C-alpha positions as semicolon CSV with decimal commas, in nm:
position;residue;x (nm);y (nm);z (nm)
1;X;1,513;-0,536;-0,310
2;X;1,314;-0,555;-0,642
3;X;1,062;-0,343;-0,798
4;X;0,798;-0,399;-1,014
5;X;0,543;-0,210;-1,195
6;X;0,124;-0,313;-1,307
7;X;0,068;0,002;-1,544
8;X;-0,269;0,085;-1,605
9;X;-0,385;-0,119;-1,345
10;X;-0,756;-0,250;-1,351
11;X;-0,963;0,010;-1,150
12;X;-1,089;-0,245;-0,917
13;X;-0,748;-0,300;-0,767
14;X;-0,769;0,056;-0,630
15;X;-1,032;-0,082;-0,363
16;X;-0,823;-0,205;-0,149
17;X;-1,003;-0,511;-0,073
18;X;-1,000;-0,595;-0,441
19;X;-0,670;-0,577;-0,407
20;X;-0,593;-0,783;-0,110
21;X;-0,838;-1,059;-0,286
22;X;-0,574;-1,090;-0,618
23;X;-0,319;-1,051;-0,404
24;X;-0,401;-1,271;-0,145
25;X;-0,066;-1,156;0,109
26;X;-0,180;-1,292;0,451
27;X;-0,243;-0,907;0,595
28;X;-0,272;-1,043;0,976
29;X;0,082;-1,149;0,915
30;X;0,259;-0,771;0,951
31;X;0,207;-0,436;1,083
32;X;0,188;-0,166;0,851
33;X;0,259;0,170;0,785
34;X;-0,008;0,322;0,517
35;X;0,123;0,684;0,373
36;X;-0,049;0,957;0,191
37;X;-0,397;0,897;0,446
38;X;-0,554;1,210;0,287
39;X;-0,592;1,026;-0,112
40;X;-0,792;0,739;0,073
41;X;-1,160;0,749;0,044
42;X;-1,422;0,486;0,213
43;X;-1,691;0,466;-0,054
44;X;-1,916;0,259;0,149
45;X;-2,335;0,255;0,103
46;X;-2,402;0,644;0,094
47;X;-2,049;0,783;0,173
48;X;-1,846;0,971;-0,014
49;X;-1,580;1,169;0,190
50;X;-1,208;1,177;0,211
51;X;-1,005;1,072;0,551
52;X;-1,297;0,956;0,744
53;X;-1,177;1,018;1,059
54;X;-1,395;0,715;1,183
55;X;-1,150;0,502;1,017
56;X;-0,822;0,614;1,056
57;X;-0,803;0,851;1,348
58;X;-0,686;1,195;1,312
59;X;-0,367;1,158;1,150
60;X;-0,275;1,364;0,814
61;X;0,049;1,217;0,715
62;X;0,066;0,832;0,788
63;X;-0,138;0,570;0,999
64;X;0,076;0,280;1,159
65;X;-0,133;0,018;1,252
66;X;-0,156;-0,377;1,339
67;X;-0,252;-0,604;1,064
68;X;-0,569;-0,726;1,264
69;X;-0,695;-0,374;1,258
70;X;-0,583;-0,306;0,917
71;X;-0,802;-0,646;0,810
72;X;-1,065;-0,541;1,022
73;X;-1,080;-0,171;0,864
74;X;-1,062;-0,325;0,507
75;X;-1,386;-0,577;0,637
76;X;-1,578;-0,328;0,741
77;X;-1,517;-0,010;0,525
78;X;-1,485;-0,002;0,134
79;X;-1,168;0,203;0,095
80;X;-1,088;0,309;-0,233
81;X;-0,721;0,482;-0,284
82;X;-0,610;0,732;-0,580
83;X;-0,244;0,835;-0,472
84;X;-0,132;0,606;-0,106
85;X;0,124;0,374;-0,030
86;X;0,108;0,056;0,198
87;X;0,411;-0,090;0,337
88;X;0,445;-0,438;0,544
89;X;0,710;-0,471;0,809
90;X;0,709;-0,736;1,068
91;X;0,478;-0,818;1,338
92;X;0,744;-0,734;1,635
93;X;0,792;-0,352;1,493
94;X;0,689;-0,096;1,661
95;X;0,612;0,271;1,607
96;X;0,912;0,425;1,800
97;X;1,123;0,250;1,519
98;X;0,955;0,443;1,243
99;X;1,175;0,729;1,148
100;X;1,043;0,824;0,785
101;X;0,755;0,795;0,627
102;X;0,639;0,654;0,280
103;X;0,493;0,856;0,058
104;X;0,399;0,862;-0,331
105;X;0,237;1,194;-0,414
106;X;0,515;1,441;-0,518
107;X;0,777;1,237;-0,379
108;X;1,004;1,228;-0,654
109;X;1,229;0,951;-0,465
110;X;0,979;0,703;-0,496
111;X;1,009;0,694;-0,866
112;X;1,392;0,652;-0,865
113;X;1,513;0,300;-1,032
114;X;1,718;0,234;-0,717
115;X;1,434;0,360;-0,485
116;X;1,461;0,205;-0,088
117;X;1,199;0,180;0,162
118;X;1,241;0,479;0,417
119;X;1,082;0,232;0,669
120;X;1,400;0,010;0,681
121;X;1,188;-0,294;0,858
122;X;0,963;-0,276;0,524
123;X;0,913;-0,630;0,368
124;X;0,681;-0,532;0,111
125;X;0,566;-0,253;-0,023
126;X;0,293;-0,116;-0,277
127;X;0,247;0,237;-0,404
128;X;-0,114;0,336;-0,575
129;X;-0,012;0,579;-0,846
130;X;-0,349;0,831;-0,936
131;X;-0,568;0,551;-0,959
132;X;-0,378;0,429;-1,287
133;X;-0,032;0,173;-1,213
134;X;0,040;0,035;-0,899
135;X;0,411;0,006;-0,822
136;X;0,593;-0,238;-0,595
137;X;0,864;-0,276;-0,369
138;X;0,952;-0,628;-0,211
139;X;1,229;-0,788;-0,032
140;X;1,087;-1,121;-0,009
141;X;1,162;-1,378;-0,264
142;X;0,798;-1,562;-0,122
143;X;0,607;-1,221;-0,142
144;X;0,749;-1,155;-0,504
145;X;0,661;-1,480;-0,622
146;X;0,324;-1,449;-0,466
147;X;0,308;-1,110;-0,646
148;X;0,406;-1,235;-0,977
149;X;0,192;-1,546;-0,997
150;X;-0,116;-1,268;-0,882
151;X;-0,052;-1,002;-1,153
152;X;0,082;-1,149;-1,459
153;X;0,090;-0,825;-1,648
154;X;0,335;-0,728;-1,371
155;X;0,706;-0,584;-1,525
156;X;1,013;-0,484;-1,461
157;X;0,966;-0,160;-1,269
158;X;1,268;-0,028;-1,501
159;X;1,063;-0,088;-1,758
160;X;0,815;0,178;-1,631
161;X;0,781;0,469;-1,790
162;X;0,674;0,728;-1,550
């Protein structure tokens, strides 16, 4: 597993279709388990609320969806994230196999250098740290390519200094 670490991130990459256009990761490809729902905010034409429950159901902790409905919710909604992590495992998990949950706000484990995935199918993972560095966790040699060619700033995430 390597981690990596885009400090000071451009602001844009906090939409999360922004970010999903530099990093172009096929999204349709996984299911996903998004963390920290309550620091997401759709900033659509004329909205400005937190957790619209239109969007992600009434969850507080976590939202594990399919990667067709996570494309379609980042088509139709302009989400922007300030603390959240998203984490790709594949298509043929299911919820039942989710034990623990991802999460970056006050979760001092995330920050570790030897931090793991607590979703053991994760494949990749990305944390949005308070709208200023995004961090990343990847077990895929494709996927870290991919993520290196997208974000050439990207470094070491030892290097970090959080």
């Amino acid at each position: 597993m390597s981690r990596f670490c885009l400090e000071y991130a451009d602001s844009t990459l906090f939409y999360l279709s922004d970010f999903f256009t530099q990093f172009p990761l096929r999204i349709t490809e996984y299911n996903w388990v998004i963390g920290d729902i309550l620091n997401m905010m759709d900033v659509s034409e004329d909205k400005d609320h937190w957790n619209d429950i239109d969007i992600i159901g009434e969850r507080e902790d976590y939202l594990f969806i399919t990667g067709e409905e996570f494309h379609r919710i980042l088509n139709e909604y302009e989400i922007y994230v300030i603390f959240s992590i998203l984490t790709a495992v594949p298509k043929e998990t299911i919820l039942y196999d989710i034990t623990q949950v991802p999460f970056v706000d006050g979760n001092a484990d995330f920050y570790e250098d030897d931090y793991i995935s607590p979703v053991k199918e994760c494949i990749f993972e990305v944390g949005f740290f308070d709208s200023t560095d995004i961090i990343f966790t990847v077990t895929d040699e494709n996927i870290e390519r991919m993520l290196q060619d997208a974000f050439p700033d990207l470094k070491p995430y030892c290097e970090y200094g959080v």
